[in-house]
Short mmCIF file of C-alpha atoms in Angstrom, two decimals:
data_model
loop_
_atom_site.label_atom_id
_atom_site.label_comp_id
_atom_site.label_asym_id
_atom_site.label_seq_id
_atom_site.Cartn_x
_atom_site.Cartn_y
_atom_site.Cartn_z
CA MET A 1 -194.20 211.11 115.48
CA ASN A 2 -192.11 208.97 113.19
CA LEU A 3 -192.16 210.42 109.67
CA ARG A 4 -193.60 207.31 108.08
CA GLU A 5 -196.32 207.12 110.73
CA LEU A 6 -197.14 210.78 110.12
CA VAL A 7 -197.25 210.36 106.33
CA SER A 8 -199.62 207.44 106.76
CA ALA A 9 -201.87 209.62 108.94
CA LEU A 10 -201.73 212.47 106.40
CA ASN A 11 -202.69 210.04 103.65
CA ASP A 12 -205.65 208.93 105.76
CA PHE A 13 -206.72 212.55 106.15
CA ALA A 14 -206.78 212.98 102.35
CA SER A 15 -205.90 210.03 100.16
CA PRO A 16 -203.33 210.90 97.45
CA ALA A 17 -205.44 208.68 95.16
CA LEU A 18 -208.01 211.51 95.07
CA ALA A 19 -205.52 213.86 93.41
CA GLU A 20 -205.67 214.50 89.68
CA SER A 21 -203.64 212.08 87.55
CA TRP A 22 -201.28 214.85 86.38
CA ASP A 23 -200.46 215.96 89.92
CA ASN A 24 -197.39 215.17 92.05
CA VAL A 25 -198.55 214.52 95.61
CA GLY A 26 -197.44 212.74 98.76
CA LEU A 27 -193.99 212.63 100.34
CA LEU A 28 -191.61 214.39 97.93
CA VAL A 29 -188.44 214.74 100.02
CA GLU A 30 -187.48 212.28 102.76
CA PRO A 31 -184.50 212.62 105.10
CA SER A 32 -182.69 209.37 105.85
CA PRO A 33 -184.67 207.26 108.36
CA PRO A 34 -185.35 207.19 111.17
CA HIS A 35 -186.80 210.70 111.13
CA THR A 36 -188.88 212.05 113.99
CA VAL A 37 -191.31 214.91 113.40
CA ASN A 38 -191.95 217.26 116.30
CA THR A 39 -192.98 220.31 114.23
CA LEU A 40 -195.14 220.26 111.10
CA PHE A 41 -194.90 223.50 109.08
CA LEU A 42 -197.80 224.46 106.77
CA THR A 43 -197.46 226.67 103.70
CA ASN A 44 -199.30 227.25 100.46
CA ASP A 45 -196.13 227.79 98.40
CA LEU A 46 -192.68 226.66 99.43
CA THR A 47 -190.42 229.49 98.26
CA GLU A 48 -186.81 229.98 99.38
CA GLU A 49 -187.95 232.65 101.82
CA VAL A 50 -190.50 230.26 103.32
CA MET A 51 -187.90 227.47 103.49
CA GLU A 52 -185.61 229.72 105.54
CA GLU A 53 -188.53 230.38 107.87
CA ALA A 54 -189.07 226.62 108.21
CA VAL A 55 -185.37 226.16 109.06
CA GLN A 56 -185.48 228.97 111.64
CA LYS A 57 -188.57 227.48 113.27
CA LYS A 58 -186.93 224.03 113.38
CA ALA A 59 -189.56 222.33 111.24
CA ASP A 60 -189.14 218.60 110.68
CA LEU A 61 -191.71 218.31 107.90
CA VAL A 62 -193.06 220.97 105.55
CA LEU A 63 -196.57 220.43 104.22
CA SER A 64 -196.67 222.56 101.07
CA TYR A 65 -200.09 222.67 99.44
CA HIS A 66 -198.49 223.24 96.02
CA PRO A 67 -195.83 220.64 95.17
CA PRO A 68 -192.44 222.40 94.96
CA ILE A 69 -191.24 219.50 92.79
CA PHE A 70 -193.53 219.11 89.81
CA ALA A 71 -191.47 218.75 86.64
CA PRO A 72 -188.84 216.01 87.12
CA LEU A 73 -185.45 217.21 88.38
CA LYS A 74 -182.52 215.91 86.32
CA ARG A 75 -180.00 217.07 88.91
CA VAL A 76 -179.91 218.60 92.39
CA THR A 77 -177.43 221.50 92.41
CA TRP A 78 -177.37 225.08 93.66
CA LYS A 79 -178.31 226.42 90.21
CA THR A 80 -182.11 226.75 90.34
CA TRP A 81 -184.38 227.73 93.22
CA LYS A 82 -186.31 224.46 93.25
CA GLU A 83 -183.09 222.45 93.37
CA ARG A 84 -181.91 224.65 96.23
CA LEU A 85 -185.13 223.88 98.14
CA VAL A 86 -184.27 220.17 98.03
CA VAL A 87 -180.66 220.85 99.09
CA ARG A 88 -181.75 223.04 102.02
CA ALA A 89 -184.39 220.52 103.09
CA LEU A 90 -181.97 217.61 103.17
CA GLU A 91 -179.18 219.67 104.79
CA ASN A 92 -181.57 220.49 107.64
CA ARG A 93 -183.30 217.09 107.74
CA ILE A 94 -186.66 218.53 106.70
CA GLY A 95 -189.12 216.38 104.79
CA ILE A 96 -191.50 217.84 102.21
CA TYR A 97 -195.06 216.59 101.69
CA SER A 98 -197.62 217.96 99.23
CA PRO A 99 -201.35 217.15 99.02
CA HIS A 100 -202.44 219.68 96.33
CA THR A 101 -205.52 218.46 94.40
CA ALA A 102 -206.25 215.76 96.99
CA TYR A 103 -207.11 218.66 99.33
CA ASP A 104 -209.24 220.18 96.55
CA ALA A 105 -211.33 217.01 96.34
CA ILE A 106 -212.04 216.14 99.97
CA PRO A 107 -215.25 217.35 101.66
CA HIS A 108 -213.25 219.13 104.38
CA GLY A 109 -210.82 220.69 101.93
CA VAL A 110 -209.91 223.88 100.10
CA ASN A 111 -213.02 224.22 97.92
CA ASN A 112 -215.42 223.79 100.82
CA TRP A 113 -213.47 226.41 102.76
CA LEU A 114 -213.70 228.79 99.78
CA ALA A 115 -217.46 228.17 99.53
CA LYS A 116 -217.89 229.53 103.07
CA GLY A 117 -217.09 232.97 101.67
CA LEU A 118 -220.38 232.96 99.74
CA GLY A 119 -222.50 232.72 102.87
CA ALA A 120 -225.05 230.04 103.75
CA CYS A 121 -225.28 227.57 100.87
CA THR A 122 -225.35 223.92 99.88
CA SER A 123 -222.73 222.54 97.51
CA VAL A 124 -222.00 219.54 95.32
CA PRO A 125 -218.79 218.69 93.44
CA LEU A 126 -218.68 219.79 89.80
CA HIS A 127 -216.65 216.71 88.91
CA PRO A 128 -217.31 213.94 91.48
CA SER A 129 -214.48 211.61 92.48
CA THR A 130 -214.79 207.86 92.18
CA ALA A 131 -213.63 205.45 94.85
CA PRO A 132 -209.84 205.17 94.43
CA SER A 133 -209.95 201.46 95.17
CA SER A 134 -212.77 199.10 94.39
CA PRO A 135 -213.11 195.31 94.55
CA ALA A 136 -213.68 195.15 90.79
CA GLU A 137 -210.64 195.02 88.53
CA GLY A 138 -210.73 196.01 84.88
CA THR A 139 -213.22 198.16 82.98
CA HIS A 140 -215.62 195.45 81.76
CA ARG A 141 -217.07 192.15 82.87
CA VAL A 142 -217.77 189.47 80.26
CA GLU A 143 -220.05 186.51 81.00
CA PHE A 144 -220.93 183.62 78.70
CA CYS A 145 -222.00 179.96 78.83
CA ALA A 146 -220.07 177.13 77.24
CA ASP A 147 -220.70 173.39 76.97
CA ALA A 148 -218.13 170.77 77.87
CA GLU A 149 -217.07 170.39 74.24
CA HIS A 150 -215.80 173.97 73.94
CA LEU A 151 -215.00 174.93 77.53
CA ASP A 152 -211.37 173.83 77.90
CA ALA A 153 -210.27 175.23 74.54
CA VAL A 154 -211.93 178.58 75.15
CA LEU A 155 -210.51 178.92 78.67
CA ALA A 156 -207.02 178.10 77.45
CA LYS A 157 -207.18 180.86 74.82
CA ILE A 158 -208.68 183.38 77.27
CA LYS A 159 -205.86 182.78 79.76
CA ASP A 160 -203.38 183.79 77.05
CA ILE A 161 -204.97 187.25 76.72
CA PRO A 162 -203.21 189.94 78.81
CA GLU A 163 -205.17 192.11 81.27
CA ILE A 164 -207.72 189.43 82.20
CA SER A 165 -208.65 189.04 85.88
CA CYS A 166 -211.25 187.48 88.18
CA LEU A 167 -211.81 184.50 85.87
CA THR A 168 -214.41 182.19 87.45
CA THR A 169 -216.54 179.25 86.33
CA LEU A 170 -219.83 177.99 87.77
CA PRO A 171 -222.16 175.17 86.72
CA ALA A 172 -225.28 176.38 84.93
CA ARG A 173 -228.34 174.93 83.23
CA VAL A 174 -229.23 176.59 79.93
CA GLU A 175 -232.34 175.46 78.05
CA GLY A 176 -232.28 172.16 79.90
CA GLU A 177 -228.59 171.47 79.17
CA GLU A 178 -225.73 171.32 81.67
CA GLN A 179 -223.21 174.04 80.81
CA THR A 180 -220.58 176.19 82.53
CA ARG A 181 -221.04 179.90 83.22
CA VAL A 182 -217.75 181.76 82.66
CA SER A 183 -217.21 185.22 84.13
CA LEU A 184 -214.14 187.43 83.74
CA ASN A 185 -213.03 191.04 84.16
CA CYS A 186 -210.89 192.69 81.52
CA SER A 187 -209.50 196.01 80.34
CA GLN A 188 -210.88 197.94 77.37
CA LYS A 189 -208.01 196.62 75.25
CA ALA A 190 -208.49 193.01 76.36
CA LEU A 191 -212.24 193.25 75.69
CA LEU A 192 -211.56 193.49 71.96
CA ASP A 193 -209.54 190.27 72.07
CA VAL A 194 -212.17 188.46 74.17
CA VAL A 195 -215.00 189.48 71.82
CA ALA A 196 -212.93 188.46 68.79
CA LEU A 197 -212.32 185.05 70.35
CA LEU A 198 -215.94 184.44 71.31
CA SER A 199 -217.26 185.65 67.95
CA GLN A 200 -215.49 182.72 66.29
CA ASN A 201 -218.19 180.50 67.81
CA SER A 202 -221.72 181.75 67.19
CA LEU A 203 -223.16 179.72 70.06
CA LEU A 204 -220.76 181.32 72.55
CA TYR A 205 -221.10 184.80 71.10
CA HIS A 206 -224.89 184.87 71.19
CA LYS A 207 -224.85 183.89 74.85
CA THR A 208 -222.36 186.61 75.82
CA GLU A 209 -223.14 189.50 78.15
CA ILE A 210 -220.82 192.49 78.49
CA LEU A 211 -221.12 194.78 81.51
CA LEU A 212 -219.38 198.13 82.01
CA LEU A 213 -217.73 198.27 85.44
CA GLN A 214 -217.91 201.67 87.09
CA LYS A 215 -216.34 202.65 90.37
CA PRO A 216 -218.81 204.14 92.86
CA LEU A 217 -218.88 207.90 93.34
CA LEU A 218 -217.64 209.25 96.67
CA PRO A 219 -220.19 211.50 98.40
CA HIS A 220 -219.32 215.22 98.63
CA THR A 221 -215.90 214.54 97.06
CA GLY A 222 -214.47 215.86 93.80
CA MET A 223 -213.15 218.87 91.91
CA GLY A 224 -214.86 222.27 92.11
CA ARG A 225 -218.18 223.02 93.77
CA LEU A 226 -221.58 224.14 92.52
CA CYS A 227 -223.06 226.17 95.35
CA THR A 228 -226.71 227.07 95.78
CA LEU A 229 -227.18 229.98 98.15
CA SER A 230 -229.93 229.77 100.76
CA GLU A 231 -231.08 233.19 99.61
CA ALA A 232 -230.13 235.02 96.43
CA VAL A 233 -227.96 238.08 97.08
CA SER A 234 -226.55 240.77 94.79
CA LEU A 235 -223.20 240.37 93.09
CA SER A 236 -221.92 243.39 95.01
CA ASP A 237 -222.82 241.69 98.32
CA ILE A 238 -221.02 238.52 97.23
CA ILE A 239 -217.93 240.59 96.41
CA GLU A 240 -217.90 242.13 99.88
CA ARG A 241 -218.42 238.75 101.55
CA LEU A 242 -215.52 237.23 99.64
CA LYS A 243 -213.18 240.14 100.38
CA GLY A 244 -213.92 239.65 104.05
CA HIS A 245 -213.50 235.87 103.94
CA LEU A 246 -210.23 236.04 101.99
CA GLN A 247 -209.02 239.14 103.82
CA LEU A 248 -208.40 240.98 100.56
CA PRO A 249 -208.75 244.72 99.89
CA HIS A 250 -209.83 244.04 96.32
CA VAL A 251 -210.81 241.35 93.80
CA ARG A 252 -211.20 241.45 90.02
CA VAL A 253 -214.74 241.31 88.65
CA ALA A 254 -216.23 240.78 85.19
CA VAL A 255 -219.98 241.37 85.09
CA GLY A 256 -221.93 238.97 82.90
CA ALA A 257 -223.71 240.27 79.80
CA GLY A 258 -227.11 241.66 80.69
CA ARG A 259 -226.28 241.77 84.38
CA THR A 260 -225.19 244.46 86.85
CA LEU A 261 -223.52 244.55 90.26
CA GLU A 262 -227.02 244.48 91.76
CA SER A 263 -228.11 241.38 89.83
CA PRO A 264 -229.00 238.44 92.09
CA VAL A 265 -226.66 235.50 92.52
CA LYS A 266 -228.28 232.20 93.46
CA LYS A 267 -225.89 229.63 91.96
CA ALA A 268 -222.11 230.00 92.06
CA ALA A 269 -219.56 227.59 90.58
CA LEU A 270 -216.15 227.78 92.20
CA CYS A 271 -212.72 226.22 92.02
CA ALA A 272 -209.74 227.26 94.11
CA GLY A 273 -206.59 228.17 92.19
CA SER A 274 -206.83 228.09 88.41
CA GLY A 275 -210.38 226.97 87.67
CA SER A 276 -211.04 227.43 83.95
CA SER A 277 -211.01 223.75 83.02
CA VAL A 278 -213.15 222.78 86.01
CA LEU A 279 -215.74 225.56 85.65
CA LYS A 280 -216.11 225.61 81.87
CA GLY A 281 -219.59 224.76 80.64
CA THR A 282 -221.21 224.95 84.08
CA GLU A 283 -224.51 226.82 84.25
CA ALA A 284 -224.35 229.34 87.09
CA ASP A 285 -224.80 233.02 87.88
CA LEU A 286 -221.18 233.36 88.99
CA TYR A 287 -217.77 231.76 88.50
CA LEU A 288 -215.37 232.16 91.43
CA THR A 289 -211.72 231.18 91.14
CA GLY A 290 -208.19 232.51 91.49
CA GLU A 291 -207.31 232.98 87.84
CA MET A 292 -208.78 232.39 84.38
CA SER A 293 -207.51 233.12 80.90
CA HIS A 294 -208.70 236.28 79.18
CA HIS A 295 -210.68 234.31 76.60
CA ASP A 296 -212.34 232.06 79.17
CA VAL A 297 -213.52 235.17 81.02
CA LEU A 298 -214.91 236.55 77.74
CA ASP A 299 -216.78 233.28 77.12
CA ALA A 300 -218.33 233.32 80.59
CA VAL A 301 -219.37 236.97 80.33
CA ALA A 302 -220.92 236.40 76.88
CA ASN A 303 -223.04 233.64 78.45
CA GLY A 304 -224.32 236.01 81.14
CA ILE A 305 -222.06 234.58 83.86
CA SER A 306 -220.20 237.02 86.10
CA VAL A 307 -216.63 236.17 87.12
CA ILE A 308 -214.70 236.96 90.30
CA LEU A 309 -210.93 236.41 90.25
CA CYS A 310 -208.95 236.70 93.48
CA GLU A 311 -205.45 235.65 92.28
CA HIS A 312 -204.40 232.03 92.38
CA SER A 313 -203.12 231.39 95.87
CA ASN A 314 -205.48 233.87 97.55
CA THR A 315 -208.26 231.33 97.03
CA GLU A 316 -206.21 228.67 98.85
CA ARG A 317 -203.96 230.18 101.51
CA GLY A 318 -206.64 231.02 104.07
CA PHE A 319 -207.48 227.33 104.32
CA LEU A 320 -204.20 226.69 106.14
CA SER A 321 -205.52 227.99 109.48
CA GLU A 322 -208.51 225.68 109.23
CA LEU A 323 -206.21 222.85 108.17
CA ARG A 324 -203.96 223.42 111.19
CA ASP A 325 -206.90 222.92 113.55
CA ALA A 326 -208.24 219.90 111.65
CA LEU A 327 -204.84 218.19 111.59
CA ALA A 328 -204.32 218.84 115.30
CA VAL A 329 -207.47 216.83 115.97
CA HIS A 330 -206.63 214.18 113.37
CA LEU A 331 -203.11 213.72 114.76
CA GLN A 332 -204.37 213.81 118.38
CA ASN A 333 -202.14 216.81 119.22
CA LYS A 334 -199.05 214.60 119.06
CA ILE A 335 -196.99 217.23 117.23
CA ASN A 336 -196.67 221.01 117.01
CA ILE A 337 -198.35 222.46 113.88
CA ILE A 338 -197.53 225.99 112.70
CA VAL A 339 -198.51 228.08 109.67
CA SER A 340 -195.97 230.09 107.68
CA GLU A 341 -195.95 233.83 108.27
CA ARG A 342 -193.94 234.60 105.13
CA ASP A 343 -196.03 232.70 102.60
CA ARG A 344 -197.93 235.15 100.36
CA ASP A 345 -199.26 235.57 96.84
CA PRO A 346 -196.48 236.84 94.54
CA LEU A 347 -198.76 239.38 92.84
CA GLN A 348 -199.46 242.80 94.32
CA VAL A 349 -201.34 245.86 93.13
CA ALA A 350 -198.89 248.76 92.70
#
């Protein structure tokens, strides 16, 4: 597949618009076109060791779940390991693509895969995503009626206000009089200017309606998951299930105040990776994530919520095998897709 065709297909699989605003997703490194991709190489973290594996396996595009370029690079030299990744990629005509939190949000993504480790359950996003694109522009819609005497002057002033869109006029009859119904979309900032303008004329202002425009929520899409188990099971059973699902010999556990390892778990809130900000404030029997700060764990435990920590990338990496199969179907088996064998969590128990 041509690289640009493949990137378009990857964006269809999980829109980069679903990623968090702070994230750096999409195509990060592009060899000079045209660039044909025969082998797509999947990894959770693109380290130098993993890059050498990609070179040896003649990868044409690396899909790295975590973006190897996050903070802006001021130069590309051989000095730092992330700069060297870019150099090695371009030397070997390897592109780099990262989906990160877009894969966290989608219904067939990382968090849904992690939820399978709990056993049979239903889940909803903790923080639902809104439609990335919507016909409505702006944050508010303003509608008012004006007579012929004031219409032209008001419209002229409105058109001078920045961040105004979708300005329309329609004939209207108000209290038996022929008037014009004006409708416009505007930003939060522009709304203040529009209201200030209309308030100069009491007749216009009293006939003004202001509507908040909200993008529709996307079903089953968003950050984190609140999972309701089909049947409550003990915390110790959940631990064993997760160790099996994640193929880990151990996890870290903090038992909630007033609870024990045999206490039942019915609701579990989870977030792959570092989940403190996503999980905080959620009512559940259990928090499941890769890592949390010491004080966030203390807060959860004090509120009677048990915590299971599996290390950051251990809650993500196992998804790659499922992703490989899903992308093979999505891309109609047009390219070879392989998963890194050297990618691993940097932390070990000594």
